[in-house]
PDB file of C-alpha atoms in Angstrom:
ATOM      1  CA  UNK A 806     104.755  90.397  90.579  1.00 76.00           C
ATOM      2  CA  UNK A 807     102.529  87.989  92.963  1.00 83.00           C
ATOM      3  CA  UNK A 808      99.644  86.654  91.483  1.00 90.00           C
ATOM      4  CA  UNK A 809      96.683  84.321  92.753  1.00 94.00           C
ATOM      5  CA  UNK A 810      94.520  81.460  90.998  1.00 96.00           C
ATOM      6  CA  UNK A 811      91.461  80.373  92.705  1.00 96.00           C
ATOM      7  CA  UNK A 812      90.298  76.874  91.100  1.00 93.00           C
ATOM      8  CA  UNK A 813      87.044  76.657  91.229  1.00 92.00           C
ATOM      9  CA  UNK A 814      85.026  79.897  90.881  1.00 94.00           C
ATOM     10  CA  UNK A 815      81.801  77.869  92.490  1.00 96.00           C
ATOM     11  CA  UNK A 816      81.819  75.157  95.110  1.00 97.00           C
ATOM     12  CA  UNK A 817      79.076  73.273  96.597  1.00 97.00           C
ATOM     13  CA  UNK A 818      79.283  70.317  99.653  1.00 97.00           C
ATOM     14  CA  UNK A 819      77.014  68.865 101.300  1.00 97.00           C
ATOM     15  CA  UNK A 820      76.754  69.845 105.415  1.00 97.00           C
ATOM     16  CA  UNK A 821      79.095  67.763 106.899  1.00 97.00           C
ATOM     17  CA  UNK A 822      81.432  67.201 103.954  1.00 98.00           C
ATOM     18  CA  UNK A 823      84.951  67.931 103.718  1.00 98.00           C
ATOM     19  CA  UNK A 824      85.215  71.906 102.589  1.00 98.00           C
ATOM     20  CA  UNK A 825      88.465  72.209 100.243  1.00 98.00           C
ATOM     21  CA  UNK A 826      89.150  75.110  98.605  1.00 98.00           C
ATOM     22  CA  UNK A 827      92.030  75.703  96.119  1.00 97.00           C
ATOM     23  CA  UNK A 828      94.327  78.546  95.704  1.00 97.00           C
ATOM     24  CA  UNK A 829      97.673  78.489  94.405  1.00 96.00           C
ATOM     25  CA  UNK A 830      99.793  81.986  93.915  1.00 94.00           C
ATOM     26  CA  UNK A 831     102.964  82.927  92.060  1.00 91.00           C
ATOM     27  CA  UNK A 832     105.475  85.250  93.616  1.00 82.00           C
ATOM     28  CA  UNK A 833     109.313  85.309  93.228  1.00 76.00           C
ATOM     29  CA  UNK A 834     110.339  85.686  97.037  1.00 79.00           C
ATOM     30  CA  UNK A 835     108.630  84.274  99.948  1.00 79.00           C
ATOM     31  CA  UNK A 836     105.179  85.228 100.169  1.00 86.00           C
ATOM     32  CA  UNK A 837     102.881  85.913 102.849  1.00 90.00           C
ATOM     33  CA  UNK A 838      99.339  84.170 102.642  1.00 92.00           C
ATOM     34  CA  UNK A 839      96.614  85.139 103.477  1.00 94.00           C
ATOM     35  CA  UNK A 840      92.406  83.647 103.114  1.00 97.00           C
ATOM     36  CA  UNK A 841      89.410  85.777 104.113  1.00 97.00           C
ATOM     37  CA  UNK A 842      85.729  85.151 104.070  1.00 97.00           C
ATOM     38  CA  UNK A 843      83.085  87.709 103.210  1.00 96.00           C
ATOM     39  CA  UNK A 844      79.357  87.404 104.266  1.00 93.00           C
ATOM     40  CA  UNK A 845      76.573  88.815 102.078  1.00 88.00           C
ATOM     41  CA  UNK A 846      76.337  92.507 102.554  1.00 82.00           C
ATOM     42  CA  UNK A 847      79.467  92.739 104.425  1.00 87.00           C
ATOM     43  CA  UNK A 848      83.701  92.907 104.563  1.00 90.00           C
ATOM     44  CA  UNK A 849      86.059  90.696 104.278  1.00 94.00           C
ATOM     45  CA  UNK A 850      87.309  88.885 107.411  1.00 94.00           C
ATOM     46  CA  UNK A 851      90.508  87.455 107.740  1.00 94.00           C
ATOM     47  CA  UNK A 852      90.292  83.621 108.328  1.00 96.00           C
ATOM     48  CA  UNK A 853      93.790  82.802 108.817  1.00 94.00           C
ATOM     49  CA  UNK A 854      97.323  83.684 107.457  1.00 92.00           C
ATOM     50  CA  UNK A 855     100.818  82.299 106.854  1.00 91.00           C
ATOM     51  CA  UNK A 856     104.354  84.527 107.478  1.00 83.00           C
ATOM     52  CA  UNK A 857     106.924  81.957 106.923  1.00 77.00           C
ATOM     53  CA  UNK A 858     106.047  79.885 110.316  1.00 74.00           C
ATOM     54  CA  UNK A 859     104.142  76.635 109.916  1.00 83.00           C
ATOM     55  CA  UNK A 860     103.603  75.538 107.382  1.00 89.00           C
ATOM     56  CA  UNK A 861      99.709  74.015 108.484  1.00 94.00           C
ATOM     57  CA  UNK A 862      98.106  77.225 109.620  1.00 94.00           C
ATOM     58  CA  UNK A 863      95.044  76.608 112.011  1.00 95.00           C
ATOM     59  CA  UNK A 864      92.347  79.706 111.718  1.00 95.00           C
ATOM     60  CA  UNK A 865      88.725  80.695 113.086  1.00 94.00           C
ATOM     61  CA  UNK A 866      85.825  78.558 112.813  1.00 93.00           C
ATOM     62  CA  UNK A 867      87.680  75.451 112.046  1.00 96.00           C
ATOM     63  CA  UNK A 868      89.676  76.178 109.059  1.00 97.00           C
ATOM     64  CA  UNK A 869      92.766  75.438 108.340  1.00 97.00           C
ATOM     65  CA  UNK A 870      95.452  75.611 105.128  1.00 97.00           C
ATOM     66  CA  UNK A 871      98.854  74.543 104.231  1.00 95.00           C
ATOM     67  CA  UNK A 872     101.797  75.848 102.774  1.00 93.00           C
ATOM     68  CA  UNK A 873     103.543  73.835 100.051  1.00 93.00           C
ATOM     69  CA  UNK A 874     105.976  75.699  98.328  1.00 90.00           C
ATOM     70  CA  UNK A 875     106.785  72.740  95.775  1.00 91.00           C
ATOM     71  CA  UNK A 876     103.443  72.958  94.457  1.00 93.00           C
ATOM     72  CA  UNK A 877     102.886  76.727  95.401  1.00 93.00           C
ATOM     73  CA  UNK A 878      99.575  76.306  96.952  1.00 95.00           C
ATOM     74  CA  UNK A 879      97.834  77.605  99.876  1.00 96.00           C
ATOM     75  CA  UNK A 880      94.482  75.096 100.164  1.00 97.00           C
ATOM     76  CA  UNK A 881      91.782  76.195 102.245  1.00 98.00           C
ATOM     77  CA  UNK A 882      90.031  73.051 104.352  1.00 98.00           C
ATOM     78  CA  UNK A 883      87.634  72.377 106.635  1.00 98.00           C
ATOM     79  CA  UNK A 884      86.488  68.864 108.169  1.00 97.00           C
ATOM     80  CA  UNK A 885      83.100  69.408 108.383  1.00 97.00           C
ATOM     81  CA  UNK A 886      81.205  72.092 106.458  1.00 97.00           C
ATOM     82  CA  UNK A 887      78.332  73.652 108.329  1.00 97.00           C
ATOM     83  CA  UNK A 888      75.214  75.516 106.828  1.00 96.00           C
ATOM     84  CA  UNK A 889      76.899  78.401 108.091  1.00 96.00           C
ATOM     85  CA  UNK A 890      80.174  78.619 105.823  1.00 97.00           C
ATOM     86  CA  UNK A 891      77.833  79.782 102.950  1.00 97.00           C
ATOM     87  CA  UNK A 892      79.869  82.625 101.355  1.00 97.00           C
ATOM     88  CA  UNK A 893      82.456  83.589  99.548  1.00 97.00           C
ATOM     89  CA  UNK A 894      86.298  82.858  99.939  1.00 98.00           C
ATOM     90  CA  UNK A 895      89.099  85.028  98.945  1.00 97.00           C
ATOM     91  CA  UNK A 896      92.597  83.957  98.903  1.00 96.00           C
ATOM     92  CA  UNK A 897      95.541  86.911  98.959  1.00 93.00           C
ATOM     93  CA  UNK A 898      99.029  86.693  98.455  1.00 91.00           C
ATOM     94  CA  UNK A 899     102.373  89.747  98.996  1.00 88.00           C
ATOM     95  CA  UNK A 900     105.670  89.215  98.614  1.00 81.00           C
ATOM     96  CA  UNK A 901     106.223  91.630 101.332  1.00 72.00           C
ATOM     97  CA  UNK A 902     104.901  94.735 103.895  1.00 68.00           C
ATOM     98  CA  UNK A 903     105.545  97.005 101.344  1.00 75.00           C
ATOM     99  CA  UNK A 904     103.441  95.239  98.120  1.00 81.00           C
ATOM    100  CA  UNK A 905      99.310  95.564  98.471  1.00 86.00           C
ATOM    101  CA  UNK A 906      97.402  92.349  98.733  1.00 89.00           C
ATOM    102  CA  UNK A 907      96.887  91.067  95.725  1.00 91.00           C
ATOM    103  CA  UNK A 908      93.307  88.730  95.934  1.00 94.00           C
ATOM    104  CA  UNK A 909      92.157  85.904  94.095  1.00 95.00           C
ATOM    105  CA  UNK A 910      88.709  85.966  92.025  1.00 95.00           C
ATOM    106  CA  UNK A 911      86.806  84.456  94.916  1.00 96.00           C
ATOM    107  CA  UNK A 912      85.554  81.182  95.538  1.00 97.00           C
ATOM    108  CA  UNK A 913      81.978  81.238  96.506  1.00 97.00           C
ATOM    109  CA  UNK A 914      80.583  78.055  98.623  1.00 97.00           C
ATOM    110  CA  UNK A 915      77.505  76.799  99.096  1.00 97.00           C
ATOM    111  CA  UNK A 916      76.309  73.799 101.555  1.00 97.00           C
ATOM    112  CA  UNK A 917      73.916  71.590 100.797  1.00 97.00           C
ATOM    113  CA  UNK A 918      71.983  70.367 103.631  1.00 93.00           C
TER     114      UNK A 918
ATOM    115  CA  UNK B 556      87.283  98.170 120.416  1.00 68.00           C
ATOM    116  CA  UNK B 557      84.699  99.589 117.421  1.00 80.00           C
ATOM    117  CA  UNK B 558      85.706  97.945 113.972  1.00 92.00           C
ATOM    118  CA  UNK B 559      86.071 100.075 110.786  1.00 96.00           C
ATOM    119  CA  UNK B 560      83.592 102.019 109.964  1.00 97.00           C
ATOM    120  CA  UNK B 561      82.447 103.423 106.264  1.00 97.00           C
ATOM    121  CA  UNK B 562      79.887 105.791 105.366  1.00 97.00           C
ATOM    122  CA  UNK B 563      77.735 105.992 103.992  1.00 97.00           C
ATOM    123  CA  UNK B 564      76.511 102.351 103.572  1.00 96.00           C
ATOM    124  CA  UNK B 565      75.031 103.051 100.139  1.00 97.00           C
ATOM    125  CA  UNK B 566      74.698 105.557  97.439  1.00 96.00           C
ATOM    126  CA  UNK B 567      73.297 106.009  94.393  1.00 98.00           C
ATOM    127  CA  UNK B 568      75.030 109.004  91.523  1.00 97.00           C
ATOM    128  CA  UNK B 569      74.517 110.072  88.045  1.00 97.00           C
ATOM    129  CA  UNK B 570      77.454 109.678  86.045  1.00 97.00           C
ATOM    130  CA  UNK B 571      79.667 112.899  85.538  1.00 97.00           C
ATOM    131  CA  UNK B 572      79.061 113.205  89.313  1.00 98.00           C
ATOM    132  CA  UNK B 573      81.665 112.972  91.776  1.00 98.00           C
ATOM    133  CA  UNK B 574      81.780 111.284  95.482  1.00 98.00           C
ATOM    134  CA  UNK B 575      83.690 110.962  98.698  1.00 98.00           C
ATOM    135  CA  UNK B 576      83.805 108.127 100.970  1.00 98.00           C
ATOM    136  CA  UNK B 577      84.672 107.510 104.283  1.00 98.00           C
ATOM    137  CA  UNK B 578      86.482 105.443 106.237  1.00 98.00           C
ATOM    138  CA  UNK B 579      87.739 105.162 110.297  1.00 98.00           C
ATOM    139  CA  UNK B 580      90.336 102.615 111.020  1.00 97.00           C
ATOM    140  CA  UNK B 581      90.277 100.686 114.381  1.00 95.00           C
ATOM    141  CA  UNK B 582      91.119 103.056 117.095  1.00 95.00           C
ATOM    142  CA  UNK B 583      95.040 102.842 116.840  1.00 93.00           C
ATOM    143  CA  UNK B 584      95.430 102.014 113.514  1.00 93.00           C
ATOM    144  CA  UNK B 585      97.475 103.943 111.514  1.00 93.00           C
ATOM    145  CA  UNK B 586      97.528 102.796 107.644  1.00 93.00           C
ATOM    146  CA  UNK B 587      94.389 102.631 105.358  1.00 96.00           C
ATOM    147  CA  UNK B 588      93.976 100.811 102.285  1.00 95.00           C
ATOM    148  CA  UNK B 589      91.603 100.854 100.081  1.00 97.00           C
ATOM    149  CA  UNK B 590      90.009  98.468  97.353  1.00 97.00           C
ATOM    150  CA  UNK B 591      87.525  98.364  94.861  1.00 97.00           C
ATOM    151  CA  UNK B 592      85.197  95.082  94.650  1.00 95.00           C
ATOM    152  CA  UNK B 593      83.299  94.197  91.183  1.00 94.00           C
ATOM    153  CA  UNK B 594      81.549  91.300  89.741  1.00 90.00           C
ATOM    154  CA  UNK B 595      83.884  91.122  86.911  1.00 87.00           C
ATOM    155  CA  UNK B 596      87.377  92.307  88.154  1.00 89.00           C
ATOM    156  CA  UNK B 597      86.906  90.906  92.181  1.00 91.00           C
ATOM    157  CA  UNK B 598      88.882  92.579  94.666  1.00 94.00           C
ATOM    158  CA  UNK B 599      90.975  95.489  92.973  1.00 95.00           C
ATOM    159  CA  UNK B 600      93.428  97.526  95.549  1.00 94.00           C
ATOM    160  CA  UNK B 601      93.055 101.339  94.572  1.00 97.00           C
ATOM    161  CA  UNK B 602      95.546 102.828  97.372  1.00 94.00           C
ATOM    162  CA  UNK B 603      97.179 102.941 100.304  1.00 94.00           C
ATOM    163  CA  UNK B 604      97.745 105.596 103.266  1.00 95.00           C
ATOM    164  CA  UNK B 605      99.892 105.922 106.027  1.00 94.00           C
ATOM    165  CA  UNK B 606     100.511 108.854 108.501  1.00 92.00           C
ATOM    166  CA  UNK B 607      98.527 110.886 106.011  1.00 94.00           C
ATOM    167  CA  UNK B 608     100.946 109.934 103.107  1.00 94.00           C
ATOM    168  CA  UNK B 609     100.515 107.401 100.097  1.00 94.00           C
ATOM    169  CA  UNK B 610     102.722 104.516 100.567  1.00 92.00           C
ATOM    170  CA  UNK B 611     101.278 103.020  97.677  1.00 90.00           C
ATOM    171  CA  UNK B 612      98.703 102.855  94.182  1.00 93.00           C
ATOM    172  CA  UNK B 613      96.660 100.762  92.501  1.00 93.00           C
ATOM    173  CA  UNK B 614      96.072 100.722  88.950  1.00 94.00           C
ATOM    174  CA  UNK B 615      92.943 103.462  88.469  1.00 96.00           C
ATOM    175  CA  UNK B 616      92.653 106.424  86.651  1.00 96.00           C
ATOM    176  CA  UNK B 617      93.780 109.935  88.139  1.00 96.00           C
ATOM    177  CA  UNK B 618      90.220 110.797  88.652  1.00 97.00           C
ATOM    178  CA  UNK B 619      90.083 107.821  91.913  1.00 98.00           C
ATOM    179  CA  UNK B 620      91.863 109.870  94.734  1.00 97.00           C
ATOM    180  CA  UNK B 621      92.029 109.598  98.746  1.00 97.00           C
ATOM    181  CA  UNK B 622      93.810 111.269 101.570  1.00 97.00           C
ATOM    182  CA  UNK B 623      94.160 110.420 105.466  1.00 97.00           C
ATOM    183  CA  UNK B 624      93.752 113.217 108.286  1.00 97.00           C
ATOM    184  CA  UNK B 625      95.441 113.624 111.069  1.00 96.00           C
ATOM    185  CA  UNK B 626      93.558 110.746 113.058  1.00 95.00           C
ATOM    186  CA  UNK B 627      93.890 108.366 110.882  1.00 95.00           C
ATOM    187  CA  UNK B 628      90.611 108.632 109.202  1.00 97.00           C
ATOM    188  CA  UNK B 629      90.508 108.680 104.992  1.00 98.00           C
ATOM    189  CA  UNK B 630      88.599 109.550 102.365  1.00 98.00           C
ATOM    190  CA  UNK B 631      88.364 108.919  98.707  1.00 98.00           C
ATOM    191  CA  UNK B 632      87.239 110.582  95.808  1.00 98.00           C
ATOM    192  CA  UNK B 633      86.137 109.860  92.744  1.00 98.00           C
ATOM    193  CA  UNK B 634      85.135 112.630  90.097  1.00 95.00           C
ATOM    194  CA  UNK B 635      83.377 112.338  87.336  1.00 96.00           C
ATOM    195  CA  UNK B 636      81.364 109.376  87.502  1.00 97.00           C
ATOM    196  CA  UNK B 637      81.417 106.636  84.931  1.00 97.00           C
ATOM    197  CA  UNK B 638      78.764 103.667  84.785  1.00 97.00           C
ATOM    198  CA  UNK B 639      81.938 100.847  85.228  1.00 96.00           C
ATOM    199  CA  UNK B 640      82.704 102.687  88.777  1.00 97.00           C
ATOM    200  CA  UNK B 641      79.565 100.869  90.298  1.00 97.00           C
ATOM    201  CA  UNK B 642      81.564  98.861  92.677  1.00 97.00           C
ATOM    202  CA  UNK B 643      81.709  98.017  96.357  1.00 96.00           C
ATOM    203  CA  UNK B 644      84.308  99.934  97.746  1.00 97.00           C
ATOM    204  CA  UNK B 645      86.372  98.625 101.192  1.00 97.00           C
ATOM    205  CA  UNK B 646      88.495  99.823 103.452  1.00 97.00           C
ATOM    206  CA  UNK B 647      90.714  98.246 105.382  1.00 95.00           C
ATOM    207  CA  UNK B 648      92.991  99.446 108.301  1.00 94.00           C
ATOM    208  CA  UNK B 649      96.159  97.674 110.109  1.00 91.00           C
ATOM    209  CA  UNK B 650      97.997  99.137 112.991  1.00 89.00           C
ATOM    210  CA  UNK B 651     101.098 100.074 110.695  1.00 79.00           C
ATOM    211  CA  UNK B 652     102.254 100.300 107.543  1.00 77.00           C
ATOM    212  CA  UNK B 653     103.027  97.157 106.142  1.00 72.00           C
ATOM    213  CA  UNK B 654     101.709  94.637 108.346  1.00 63.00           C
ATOM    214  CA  UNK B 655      99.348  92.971 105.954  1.00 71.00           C
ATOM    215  CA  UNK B 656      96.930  91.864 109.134  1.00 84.00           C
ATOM    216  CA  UNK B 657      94.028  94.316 107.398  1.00 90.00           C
ATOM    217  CA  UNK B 658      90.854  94.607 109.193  1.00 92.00           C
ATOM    218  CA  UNK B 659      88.337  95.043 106.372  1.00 94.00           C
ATOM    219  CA  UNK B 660      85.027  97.442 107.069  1.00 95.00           C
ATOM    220  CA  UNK B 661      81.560  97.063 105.867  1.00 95.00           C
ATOM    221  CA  UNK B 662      82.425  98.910 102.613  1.00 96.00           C
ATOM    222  CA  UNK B 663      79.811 101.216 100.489  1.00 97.00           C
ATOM    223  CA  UNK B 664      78.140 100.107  97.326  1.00 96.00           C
ATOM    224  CA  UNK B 665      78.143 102.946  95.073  1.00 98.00           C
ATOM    225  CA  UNK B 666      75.975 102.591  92.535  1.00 97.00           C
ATOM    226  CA  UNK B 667      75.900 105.324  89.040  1.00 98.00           C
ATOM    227  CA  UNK B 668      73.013 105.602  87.139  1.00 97.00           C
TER     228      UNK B 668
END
């Protein structure tokens, strides 16, 4: 069975700081990753995702993670955090098409202007 | 092209109560999942639906249930209320079963009183 570990249940940066964001998973096959962002009051939105291509995925608004099986992690990073990447980060591993999504606890940021 | 959609936004029960809430995948989209969202437990997947039949369940009780129509759209029920199913519940559609590239809707906080 896949499971997910999100270090870090709070993380605060300052606006313009590097954004890092951990999440390592555990799944006997190959697994597909995934990270979403959720806004206050709303869904979840998929930020980017990784199917056995490259291993550096590049997603929306400037974030990007890696794949590195040998330490079976998925880190979530951004350059330059902006006021605007306030919220919270889930991280969401399957082994498969045929498994459900299984999340992480979440990873709420906050930036510090 | 209209996201997913969930109504009601919000509603407030009794406990012993039962609900139904709704859900309209992306025009297209054929498979609905759904998920339950609490402080405590984060992002819980309840079940899955694909040309109106469950490809796949969570982990709930018997009295958490859903269907999908004809067009896609699905509902789920939950009967007899209980305080600990407060919860945001989400939907999220794909265009076929098993492509984990979900599209996550709004979701509706329940709340039970």
């Amino acid at each position: 069975a896949q499971s997910v570990t999100q270090l870090g249940s709070h993380v605060s940066v300052s606006e313009g700081a590097l954004v890092l964001l951990r999440c390592n998973y555990s799944s006997s096959v190959p697994p597909y990753l995934f990270w979403y962002v959720q806004y206050p009051n709303q869904g979840l939105q998929l930020l980017l995702k990784y199917t056995s291509a490259a291993t550096l995925v590049k997603g929306i608004n400037g974030f990007e993670a890696e794949f590195k099986k040998s330490e079976t992690s998925f880190h979530l990073t951004k350059p330059s955090a902006h006021m605007s990447d306030a919220a919270e980060y889930f991280c969401a591993v399957t082994d498969s098409g045929n498994t459900p999504l299984v999340f992480g606890k979440g990873t709420r940021l906050s930036v510090i202007a | 092209k209209a996201g997913v959609t969930q109504t009601p936004r919000y509603l407030i029960k009794t406990r012993g109560q039962q609900v139904t809430l709704s859900c309209s995948p992306i025009s297209g989209h054929r498979s609905v999942s759904w998920y339950q969202q609490t402080p405590g437990q984060g992002l819980q997947f309840l079940f899955e639906y694909f040309s109106e039949t469950q490809r796949n369940k969570g982990n709930f009780p018997g009295r958490f249930s859903g269907r999908q129509f004809s067009n896609s759209r699905s509902e789920m029920n939950v009967s007899t209320l209980e305080l600990g199913d407060s919860a945001l519940y989400l939907c999220a559609s794909s265009l076929i079963a098993g492509n984990n590239e979900q599209f996550f809707g709004p979701g509706t906080r329940l709340t039970v009183l």
